[in-house]
């Protein structure tokens, strides 16, 4: 056996596991802290706050009597409240029977319905809030594009001659007026792909006509983790100058060639910081959400493109940032739910559902692209965890909320025997879904 040859793979495995554990630990900690802090505010006492399962590595008891612990298996966590029999908030009848009426008020099962409902809902709510905080942070760090047709920064491309510069106001593209950024985008989509197109710009108070790069050049703005492009070594900022020897001038040409490939191998010629090289990849069938709410199946390599320049940005105010982040969180949630529905109805492949191995690989890929990419991945994963926990499956938070809704309508909770049966059924459903997703990790392309 070639042990030396295994070192790169071993290092990659360690990196994948580390990125996965860090991502999962942060999201689980936020989720469980939501349960803990709202429970504390509503008078429900937490006996244990555990990050991880299994043997305890470290623990301490705070002045409120809560044990904070770090366990050996970092693949989840839980809050055990007074009167709980387990991490899933099962009822410990014997323990509760030995408590006074005042002490029962501080258990999850003896607290008022409103307190229990808020405590259960707080976990998913904190996941959504975490995503919103990240989105707001990204906006405050990078800003948001203005609607003015002003160049913020120019993306490097292999173009000889005059080009756009930061601060230029684009007055015309290919002879058509561009009063705002939306017009630049609209006109740019109508102009046929070419190595250069005419611009009329305002620079330093004077109008200037020049021939610059195509408005939507074949530049990789983003590379999707675990995609064909990612595995072929393509990086953000790379320029695709040819595919199978055919020159391309626009990102739309890249999309057309890849879409018509039918999954055959493609040879891409890449320009990167003045250096030119070739890489080979195979497009993959993918199901993409449409503007109408459905899905379409296309061949993709995992690249996203955009304008040949970064628009001038501005920093939104607090209220606008909250609004934009809420819209982004809702969009991610809506798209995810739509994807699950289309998988359930057979409209798209169930291979779109990935398990822990796929999530681990994606987290490592995101981390390898930098801190900003990893933090963005955390926001996406946090939304997914919050959404999943709201599914009306016993064992999950959504199942508990259904029980609380039943109690609100009927005046009494389901009896203990029915609860145990439903919790067992919920656990079976959850484990089945996990096994199915894990199977996808190993057998789906």
CSV table of C-alpha atoms in Angstrom, one decimal:
chain,number,residue,atom,x,y,z
A,1,UNK,CA,0.0,0.0,0.0
A,2,UNK,CA,1.2,3.5,-0.9
A,3,UNK,CA,0.9,5.3,2.4
A,4,UNK,CA,2.5,8.5,1.0
A,5,UNK,CA,-0.2,8.6,-1.6
A,6,UNK,CA,-2.9,8.5,1.0
A,7,UNK,CA,-1.7,11.7,2.8
A,8,UNK,CA,-3.5,14.2,0.5
A,9,UNK,CA,-6.7,12.3,0.8
A,10,UNK,CA,-6.3,12.0,4.6
A,11,UNK,CA,-5.7,15.7,4.8
A,12,UNK,CA,-8.8,16.4,2.7
A,13,UNK,CA,-10.8,14.2,5.0
A,14,UNK,CA,-9.6,16.0,8.1
A,15,UNK,CA,-10.4,19.4,6.5
A,16,UNK,CA,-13.9,18.2,5.5
A,17,UNK,CA,-14.7,16.9,8.9
A,18,UNK,CA,-13.3,20.0,10.6
A,19,UNK,CA,-15.4,22.3,8.4
A,20,UNK,CA,-18.5,20.2,8.9
A,21,UNK,CA,-18.1,20.1,12.7
A,22,UNK,CA,-17.5,23.8,13.0
A,23,UNK,CA,-20.5,24.6,10.8
A,24,UNK,CA,-22.8,22.2,12.5
A,25,UNK,CA,-21.6,23.2,16.0
A,26,UNK,CA,-22.3,26.9,15.4
A,27,UNK,CA,-25.8,26.3,14.0
A,28,UNK,CA,-26.7,23.8,16.7
A,29,UNK,CA,-25.4,26.1,19.4
A,30,UNK,CA,-27.6,29.0,18.1
A,31,UNK,CA,-30.6,26.7,17.8
A,32,UNK,CA,-30.3,25.3,21.3
A,33,UNK,CA,-29.5,28.7,22.8
A,34,UNK,CA,-32.8,29.9,21.4
A,35,UNK,CA,-34.6,27.1,23.3
A,36,UNK,CA,-32.5,27.8,26.5
A,37,UNK,CA,-32.8,31.6,26.6
A,38,UNK,CA,-36.5,31.8,25.9
A,39,UNK,CA,-37.1,29.0,28.3
A,40,UNK,CA,-35.2,30.9,30.9
A,41,UNK,CA,-37.1,34.1,30.2
A,42,UNK,CA,-40.5,32.3,30.5
A,43,UNK,CA,-39.5,30.5,33.7
A,44,UNK,CA,-38.6,27.0,32.5
A,45,UNK,CA,-35.4,25.8,34.1
A,46,UNK,CA,-32.7,24.2,31.9
A,47,UNK,CA,-30.7,21.5,33.7
A,48,UNK,CA,-28.3,20.7,30.9
A,49,UNK,CA,-27.1,22.6,27.8
A,50,UNK,CA,-25.0,20.1,25.7
A,51,UNK,CA,-23.0,20.8,22.6
A,52,UNK,CA,-22.5,17.2,21.3
A,53,UNK,CA,-23.6,13.8,22.5
A,54,UNK,CA,-21.9,11.0,24.4
A,55,UNK,CA,-19.1,11.2,26.9
A,56,UNK,CA,-18.7,14.6,28.5
A,57,UNK,CA,-15.3,16.2,27.8
A,58,UNK,CA,-15.9,19.4,29.7
A,59,UNK,CA,-18.6,20.8,31.9
A,60,UNK,CA,-19.4,23.5,34.4
A,61,UNK,CA,-22.5,24.5,36.4
A,62,UNK,CA,-23.5,28.1,36.3
A,63,UNK,CA,-25.1,30.1,39.1
A,64,UNK,CA,-28.6,29.2,37.9
A,65,UNK,CA,-27.9,25.5,38.2
A,66,UNK,CA,-27.6,24.8,34.5
A,67,UNK,CA,-24.8,22.4,33.5
A,68,UNK,CA,-23.0,23.6,30.3
A,69,UNK,CA,-21.1,20.7,28.7
A,70,UNK,CA,-19.1,19.8,25.6
A,71,UNK,CA,-19.5,16.1,24.6
A,72,UNK,CA,-17.3,13.9,22.5
A,73,UNK,CA,-19.6,13.4,19.5
A,74,UNK,CA,-20.0,16.8,17.9
A,75,UNK,CA,-22.9,16.0,15.7
A,76,UNK,CA,-25.7,17.9,17.4
A,77,UNK,CA,-26.7,19.1,20.8
A,78,UNK,CA,-29.7,19.5,23.1
A,79,UNK,CA,-31.1,21.4,26.1
A,80,UNK,CA,-32.6,19.2,28.8
A,81,UNK,CA,-35.2,21.0,30.9
A,82,UNK,CA,-36.3,20.2,34.4
A,83,UNK,CA,-38.8,17.2,34.2
A,84,UNK,CA,-37.5,16.0,30.8
A,85,UNK,CA,-36.6,12.3,30.6
A,86,UNK,CA,-34.3,12.7,27.6
A,87,UNK,CA,-32.8,15.1,25.1
A,88,UNK,CA,-36.0,15.0,23.0
A,89,UNK,CA,-38.0,16.5,25.9
A,90,UNK,CA,-39.8,13.3,26.8
A,91,UNK,CA,-41.8,13.5,30.1
A,92,UNK,CA,-40.2,12.1,33.2
A,93,UNK,CA,-43.4,11.3,35.1
A,94,UNK,CA,-41.6,10.0,38.3
A,95,UNK,CA,-39.4,13.1,38.6
A,96,UNK,CA,-42.3,15.5,38.0
A,97,UNK,CA,-44.5,13.6,40.5
A,98,UNK,CA,-41.9,14.4,43.2
A,99,UNK,CA,-42.0,18.1,42.6
A,100,UNK,CA,-44.1,20.7,44.4
A,101,UNK,CA,-46.6,22.8,42.4
A,102,UNK,CA,-44.2,25.7,42.3
A,103,UNK,CA,-41.4,23.5,41.1
A,104,UNK,CA,-43.5,22.0,38.4
A,105,UNK,CA,-44.1,25.5,37.0
A,106,UNK,CA,-40.3,25.5,36.1
A,107,UNK,CA,-40.6,22.2,34.1
A,108,UNK,CA,-41.3,22.1,30.3
A,109,UNK,CA,-44.4,19.9,31.1
A,110,UNK,CA,-45.8,22.0,33.9
A,111,UNK,CA,-45.3,25.5,32.4
A,112,UNK,CA,-48.2,27.4,30.8
A,113,UNK,CA,-48.9,26.6,27.2
A,114,UNK,CA,-47.7,30.0,26.0
A,115,UNK,CA,-44.3,29.5,27.7
A,116,UNK,CA,-43.8,26.0,26.2
A,117,UNK,CA,-44.8,27.2,22.8
A,118,UNK,CA,-42.5,30.1,22.8
A,119,UNK,CA,-39.6,28.0,24.1
A,120,UNK,CA,-40.1,25.3,21.4
A,121,UNK,CA,-40.5,27.8,18.6
A,122,UNK,CA,-37.4,29.8,19.7
A,123,UNK,CA,-34.9,27.2,18.3
A,124,UNK,CA,-36.0,27.5,14.6
A,125,UNK,CA,-36.6,31.2,15.1
A,126,UNK,CA,-33.0,31.7,16.2
A,127,UNK,CA,-31.8,29.8,13.1
A,128,UNK,CA,-33.7,32.2,10.9
A,129,UNK,CA,-32.5,35.2,12.9
A,130,UNK,CA,-28.9,33.9,12.6
A,131,UNK,CA,-29.3,33.8,8.8
A,132,UNK,CA,-30.7,37.3,8.8
A,133,UNK,CA,-27.9,38.7,10.9
A,134,UNK,CA,-25.4,37.2,8.4
A,135,UNK,CA,-27.2,38.7,5.4
A,136,UNK,CA,-27.3,42.1,7.2
A,137,UNK,CA,-23.6,41.8,8.0
A,138,UNK,CA,-22.8,41.0,4.3
A,139,UNK,CA,-24.7,44.0,3.2
A,140,UNK,CA,-22.9,46.2,5.7
A,141,UNK,CA,-19.6,44.8,4.6
A,142,UNK,CA,-20.1,44.8,0.9
A,143,UNK,CA,-22.9,47.3,0.4
A,144,UNK,CA,-25.7,46.9,-2.1
A,145,UNK,CA,-25.7,48.0,-5.7
A,146,UNK,CA,-27.1,51.4,-6.5
A,147,UNK,CA,-29.5,51.9,-9.4
A,148,UNK,CA,-27.0,54.4,-11.0
A,149,UNK,CA,-25.1,53.1,-14.1
A,150,UNK,CA,-21.8,53.9,-12.4
A,151,UNK,CA,-18.8,51.5,-12.4
A,152,UNK,CA,-17.5,50.5,-9.0
A,153,UNK,CA,-14.7,48.1,-10.0
A,154,UNK,CA,-13.8,46.5,-13.3
A,155,UNK,CA,-13.3,42.7,-13.6
A,156,UNK,CA,-9.9,41.7,-15.1
A,157,UNK,CA,-10.3,40.2,-18.6
A,158,UNK,CA,-7.9,39.6,-21.5
A,159,UNK,CA,-8.9,42.7,-23.4
A,160,UNK,CA,-6.5,45.1,-25.2
A,161,UNK,CA,-7.4,48.7,-25.6
A,162,UNK,CA,-9.4,51.3,-23.6
A,163,UNK,CA,-11.7,49.9,-21.0
A,164,UNK,CA,-14.1,51.1,-18.3
A,165,UNK,CA,-12.6,52.6,-15.1
A,166,UNK,CA,-14.0,52.9,-11.6
A,167,UNK,CA,-16.3,56.0,-11.4
A,168,UNK,CA,-17.3,55.9,-15.1
A,169,UNK,CA,-21.0,56.7,-15.7
A,170,UNK,CA,-22.3,54.6,-18.6
A,171,UNK,CA,-24.4,56.8,-20.8
A,172,UNK,CA,-24.9,54.4,-23.8
A,173,UNK,CA,-24.2,50.8,-24.6
A,174,UNK,CA,-24.0,50.0,-28.4
A,175,UNK,CA,-25.7,53.3,-29.1
A,176,UNK,CA,-28.6,52.7,-26.8
A,177,UNK,CA,-29.3,55.1,-23.8
A,178,UNK,CA,-28.7,53.6,-20.3
A,179,UNK,CA,-30.2,56.1,-17.8
A,180,UNK,CA,-29.9,53.5,-14.9
A,181,UNK,CA,-28.3,50.2,-14.0
A,182,UNK,CA,-31.4,48.3,-15.1
A,183,UNK,CA,-31.1,49.7,-18.6
A,184,UNK,CA,-27.4,48.7,-18.7
A,185,UNK,CA,-28.5,45.1,-17.9
A,186,UNK,CA,-31.4,45.2,-20.3
A,187,UNK,CA,-29.4,46.6,-23.2
A,188,UNK,CA,-26.5,44.3,-22.5
A,189,UNK,CA,-28.7,41.3,-22.9
A,190,UNK,CA,-29.8,42.5,-26.3
A,191,UNK,CA,-26.3,43.2,-27.7
A,192,UNK,CA,-25.0,40.2,-29.7
A,193,UNK,CA,-21.8,38.6,-28.1
A,194,UNK,CA,-18.6,40.2,-29.3
A,195,UNK,CA,-15.0,40.7,-28.2
A,196,UNK,CA,-15.8,44.4,-27.8
A,197,UNK,CA,-18.8,46.8,-27.9
A,198,UNK,CA,-19.0,50.6,-28.1
A,199,UNK,CA,-19.7,52.6,-25.0
A,200,UNK,CA,-20.4,56.3,-24.3
A,201,UNK,CA,-19.3,57.2,-20.8
A,202,UNK,CA,-19.0,60.2,-18.6
A,203,UNK,CA,-15.5,60.4,-17.1
A,204,UNK,CA,-14.2,63.3,-15.0
A,205,UNK,CA,-17.0,65.5,-16.3
A,206,UNK,CA,-16.4,64.8,-20.0
A,207,UNK,CA,-18.1,62.4,-22.4
A,208,UNK,CA,-15.9,59.8,-23.9
A,209,UNK,CA,-16.6,57.1,-26.6
A,210,UNK,CA,-14.6,53.9,-26.4
A,211,UNK,CA,-14.7,50.2,-27.3
A,212,UNK,CA,-14.7,48.1,-24.2
A,213,UNK,CA,-15.3,44.4,-23.3
A,214,UNK,CA,-18.6,42.8,-23.7
A,215,UNK,CA,-21.1,43.8,-21.0
A,216,UNK,CA,-21.6,40.1,-19.8
A,217,UNK,CA,-18.1,38.6,-20.3
A,218,UNK,CA,-17.4,34.9,-19.7
A,219,UNK,CA,-16.1,35.5,-16.2
A,220,UNK,CA,-16.7,33.1,-13.3
A,221,UNK,CA,-18.2,35.4,-10.7
A,222,UNK,CA,-19.0,32.4,-8.4
A,223,UNK,CA,-18.1,28.7,-8.3
A,224,UNK,CA,-20.6,26.3,-6.7
A,225,UNK,CA,-19.0,24.0,-4.2
A,226,UNK,CA,-18.9,20.3,-5.2
A,227,UNK,CA,-19.7,21.3,-8.8
A,228,UNK,CA,-18.0,20.1,-12.0
A,229,UNK,CA,-16.2,23.5,-12.3
A,230,UNK,CA,-15.1,23.4,-8.6
A,231,UNK,CA,-13.6,19.9,-9.0
A,232,UNK,CA,-11.9,21.0,-12.3
A,233,UNK,CA,-10.1,23.7,-10.3
A,234,UNK,CA,-11.8,26.8,-11.7
A,235,UNK,CA,-11.7,29.8,-9.3
A,236,UNK,CA,-13.8,32.9,-9.0
A,237,UNK,CA,-12.4,35.5,-11.4
A,238,UNK,CA,-11.3,33.0,-14.0
A,239,UNK,CA,-12.2,33.9,-17.6
A,240,UNK,CA,-13.3,31.2,-20.0
A,241,UNK,CA,-11.8,32.2,-23.4
A,242,UNK,CA,-12.7,29.0,-25.3
A,243,UNK,CA,-14.6,25.7,-25.0
A,244,UNK,CA,-13.4,22.8,-27.1
A,245,UNK,CA,-11.3,25.2,-29.1
A,246,UNK,CA,-14.3,27.5,-29.9
A,247,UNK,CA,-13.7,31.1,-28.7
A,248,UNK,CA,-16.4,32.6,-26.4
A,249,UNK,CA,-17.0,36.3,-25.7
A,250,UNK,CA,-20.0,36.1,-23.4
A,251,UNK,CA,-21.2,34.2,-20.4
A,252,UNK,CA,-24.4,33.3,-22.4
A,253,UNK,CA,-22.3,31.5,-24.9
A,254,UNK,CA,-20.8,29.4,-22.1
A,255,UNK,CA,-24.3,28.6,-20.9
A,256,UNK,CA,-25.5,27.6,-24.4
A,257,UNK,CA,-22.5,25.3,-25.1
A,258,UNK,CA,-22.8,23.6,-21.6
A,259,UNK,CA,-26.6,23.3,-21.9
A,260,UNK,CA,-26.3,21.6,-25.3
A,261,UNK,CA,-23.5,19.3,-24.2
A,262,UNK,CA,-25.9,16.5,-23.1
A,263,UNK,CA,-23.3,15.7,-20.5
A,264,UNK,CA,-20.3,15.1,-22.8
A,265,UNK,CA,-16.8,16.0,-21.7
A,266,UNK,CA,-15.8,19.6,-22.4
A,267,UNK,CA,-12.3,21.2,-22.6
A,268,UNK,CA,-12.3,24.7,-21.2
A,269,UNK,CA,-9.5,27.2,-21.9
A,270,UNK,CA,-9.0,29.5,-18.9
A,271,UNK,CA,-7.4,32.9,-18.6
A,272,UNK,CA,-6.2,33.6,-15.0
A,273,UNK,CA,-4.1,36.7,-14.2
A,274,UNK,CA,-2.4,36.6,-17.6
A,275,UNK,CA,-1.8,32.9,-17.6
A,276,UNK,CA,-3.7,30.6,-20.0
A,277,UNK,CA,-4.4,26.9,-19.3
A,278,UNK,CA,-6.9,24.1,-20.1
A,279,UNK,CA,-9.1,22.0,-17.8
A,280,UNK,CA,-11.5,19.2,-18.6
A,281,UNK,CA,-14.9,18.7,-17.0
A,282,UNK,CA,-18.2,17.0,-17.5
A,283,UNK,CA,-21.5,19.0,-17.1
A,284,UNK,CA,-24.1,17.5,-14.7
A,285,UNK,CA,-27.8,17.3,-14.9
A,286,UNK,CA,-29.3,19.7,-12.3
A,287,UNK,CA,-32.8,20.9,-11.3
A,288,UNK,CA,-33.1,24.6,-11.0
A,289,UNK,CA,-35.9,26.7,-9.6
A,290,UNK,CA,-37.7,29.0,-12.1
A,291,UNK,CA,-39.2,32.4,-11.6
A,292,UNK,CA,-42.7,30.9,-11.8
A,293,UNK,CA,-42.0,28.7,-8.8
A,294,UNK,CA,-41.3,25.4,-10.6
A,295,UNK,CA,-38.1,23.7,-11.7
A,296,UNK,CA,-36.3,23.0,-14.9
A,297,UNK,CA,-33.7,20.4,-15.7
A,298,UNK,CA,-30.5,21.6,-17.4
A,299,UNK,CA,-26.8,20.6,-17.7
A,300,UNK,CA,-24.6,22.8,-15.6
A,301,UNK,CA,-21.0,23.1,-14.6
A,302,UNK,CA,-21.5,25.2,-11.5
A,303,UNK,CA,-20.5,28.7,-12.6
A,304,UNK,CA,-22.4,32.0,-12.2
A,305,UNK,CA,-21.7,35.2,-14.2
A,306,UNK,CA,-22.6,38.8,-14.3
A,307,UNK,CA,-21.7,42.2,-15.5
A,308,UNK,CA,-18.2,42.9,-16.6
A,309,UNK,CA,-17.9,45.4,-13.7
A,310,UNK,CA,-19.1,45.7,-10.1
A,311,UNK,CA,-21.7,48.4,-9.8
A,312,UNK,CA,-21.2,51.3,-7.5
A,313,UNK,CA,-22.5,50.3,-4.1
A,314,UNK,CA,-24.1,52.1,-1.1
A,315,UNK,CA,-24.7,51.0,2.4
A,316,UNK,CA,-28.4,50.4,3.4
A,317,UNK,CA,-29.9,51.8,6.5
A,318,UNK,CA,-30.9,49.5,9.4
A,319,UNK,CA,-34.5,49.1,8.5
A,320,UNK,CA,-33.7,48.5,4.8
A,321,UNK,CA,-31.1,46.0,5.7
A,322,UNK,CA,-33.6,44.1,7.9
A,323,UNK,CA,-36.1,44.1,5.1
A,324,UNK,CA,-33.7,42.9,2.5
A,325,UNK,CA,-32.3,40.2,4.8
A,326,UNK,CA,-35.9,39.0,5.6
A,327,UNK,CA,-36.6,38.8,1.9
A,328,UNK,CA,-33.4,36.8,1.3
A,329,UNK,CA,-34.3,34.4,4.1
A,330,UNK,CA,-37.8,34.0,2.8
A,331,UNK,CA,-36.5,33.3,-0.7
A,332,UNK,CA,-34.2,30.6,0.5
A,333,UNK,CA,-37.0,29.0,2.5
A,334,UNK,CA,-39.5,29.2,-0.3
A,335,UNK,CA,-37.1,27.7,-2.8
A,336,UNK,CA,-36.1,24.9,-0.4
A,337,UNK,CA,-39.8,24.0,0.3
A,338,UNK,CA,-40.5,24.1,-3.4
A,339,UNK,CA,-37.6,21.7,-4.1
A,340,UNK,CA,-38.8,19.3,-1.5
A,341,UNK,CA,-42.4,19.4,-2.9
A,342,UNK,CA,-41.1,18.7,-6.4
A,343,UNK,CA,-39.0,15.8,-5.2
A,344,UNK,CA,-42.0,14.4,-3.3
A,345,UNK,CA,-44.2,14.6,-6.4
A,346,UNK,CA,-41.5,13.2,-8.7
A,347,UNK,CA,-41.1,16.3,-10.7
A,348,UNK,CA,-37.4,16.5,-10.0
A,349,UNK,CA,-34.8,13.9,-9.0
A,350,UNK,CA,-34.6,12.9,-5.3
A,351,UNK,CA,-30.8,13.1,-5.7
A,352,UNK,CA,-31.3,16.8,-5.0
A,353,UNK,CA,-31.6,15.8,-1.3
A,354,UNK,CA,-28.3,15.3,0.3
A,355,UNK,CA,-27.3,13.9,3.7
A,356,UNK,CA,-24.5,14.5,6.2
A,357,UNK,CA,-21.7,13.5,3.8
A,358,UNK,CA,-22.9,15.9,1.1
A,359,UNK,CA,-23.3,18.7,3.7
A,360,UNK,CA,-19.8,18.0,5.0
A,361,UNK,CA,-18.3,18.2,1.5
A,362,UNK,CA,-20.2,21.4,0.8
A,363,UNK,CA,-19.0,23.0,4.1
A,364,UNK,CA,-15.4,22.1,3.3
A,365,UNK,CA,-15.7,23.4,-0.2
A,366,UNK,CA,-17.2,26.7,1.1
A,367,UNK,CA,-14.5,27.1,3.7
A,368,UNK,CA,-11.8,26.5,1.0
A,369,UNK,CA,-13.1,29.5,-0.9
A,370,UNK,CA,-12.6,31.9,2.0
A,371,UNK,CA,-14.3,33.2,5.2
A,372,UNK,CA,-17.0,35.1,3.4
A,373,UNK,CA,-18.0,32.0,1.4
A,374,UNK,CA,-18.1,29.9,4.5
A,375,UNK,CA,-20.2,32.4,6.5
A,376,UNK,CA,-22.6,32.6,3.6
A,377,UNK,CA,-22.9,28.8,3.6
A,378,UNK,CA,-23.6,29.0,7.4
A,379,UNK,CA,-26.6,31.3,6.6
A,380,UNK,CA,-27.9,28.9,4.0
A,381,UNK,CA,-27.5,25.9,6.4
A,382,UNK,CA,-29.0,27.8,9.3
A,383,UNK,CA,-32.2,28.5,7.2
A,384,UNK,CA,-32.3,24.8,6.2
A,385,UNK,CA,-32.0,23.6,9.9
A,386,UNK,CA,-34.7,26.1,11.1
A,387,UNK,CA,-37.0,25.0,8.3
A,388,UNK,CA,-36.5,21.3,8.9
A,389,UNK,CA,-37.2,21.6,12.6
A,390,UNK,CA,-40.6,23.2,11.8
A,391,UNK,CA,-41.7,20.1,10.0
A,392,UNK,CA,-44.7,18.6,11.9
A,393,UNK,CA,-42.9,15.4,12.7
A,394,UNK,CA,-42.9,14.2,16.4
A,395,UNK,CA,-39.4,14.5,17.9
A,396,UNK,CA,-38.8,17.7,15.9
A,397,UNK,CA,-39.8,21.2,17.2
A,398,UNK,CA,-42.6,21.3,14.6
A,399,UNK,CA,-44.1,18.1,16.1
A,400,UNK,CA,-44.1,19.6,19.6
A,401,UNK,CA,-45.8,22.7,18.2
A,402,UNK,CA,-48.5,20.5,16.7
A,403,UNK,CA,-49.1,18.9,20.1
A,404,UNK,CA,-49.3,22.4,21.7
A,405,UNK,CA,-51.8,23.5,19.0
A,406,UNK,CA,-53.9,20.4,19.8
A,407,UNK,CA,-53.8,21.3,23.5
A,408,UNK,CA,-54.8,24.9,22.7
A,409,UNK,CA,-57.9,23.6,20.8
A,410,UNK,CA,-59.0,20.7,23.0
A,411,UNK,CA,-57.9,22.1,26.4
A,412,UNK,CA,-55.6,19.1,27.2
A,413,UNK,CA,-52.4,17.6,25.7
A,414,UNK,CA,-52.4,14.2,24.0
A,415,UNK,CA,-52.2,11.5,26.7
A,416,UNK,CA,-48.7,10.1,27.6
A,417,UNK,CA,-49.2,6.8,25.8
A,418,UNK,CA,-50.2,8.5,22.6
A,419,UNK,CA,-47.3,10.8,22.9
A,420,UNK,CA,-44.9,7.9,23.3
A,421,UNK,CA,-46.3,6.2,20.2
A,422,UNK,CA,-46.1,9.3,18.1
A,423,UNK,CA,-42.6,10.1,19.3
A,424,UNK,CA,-41.5,6.6,18.3
A,425,UNK,CA,-43.2,7.0,14.9
A,426,UNK,CA,-41.6,10.4,14.4
A,427,UNK,CA,-38.1,9.0,15.3
A,428,UNK,CA,-38.6,6.2,12.8
A,429,UNK,CA,-39.6,8.7,10.1
A,430,UNK,CA,-36.6,10.9,10.9
A,431,UNK,CA,-34.2,8.0,10.8
A,432,UNK,CA,-35.6,6.8,7.5
A,433,UNK,CA,-35.1,10.2,5.9
A,434,UNK,CA,-31.6,10.4,7.2
A,435,UNK,CA,-30.8,6.9,5.8
A,436,UNK,CA,-32.3,7.9,2.5
A,437,UNK,CA,-30.3,11.2,2.3
A,438,UNK,CA,-27.1,9.3,3.3
A,439,UNK,CA,-27.8,6.8,0.5
A,440,UNK,CA,-28.0,9.7,-1.9
A,441,UNK,CA,-24.6,10.9,-0.7
A,442,UNK,CA,-23.0,7.6,-1.9
A,443,UNK,CA,-25.0,6.6,-4.9
A,444,UNK,CA,-26.2,9.8,-6.6
A,445,UNK,CA,-23.9,11.4,-9.2
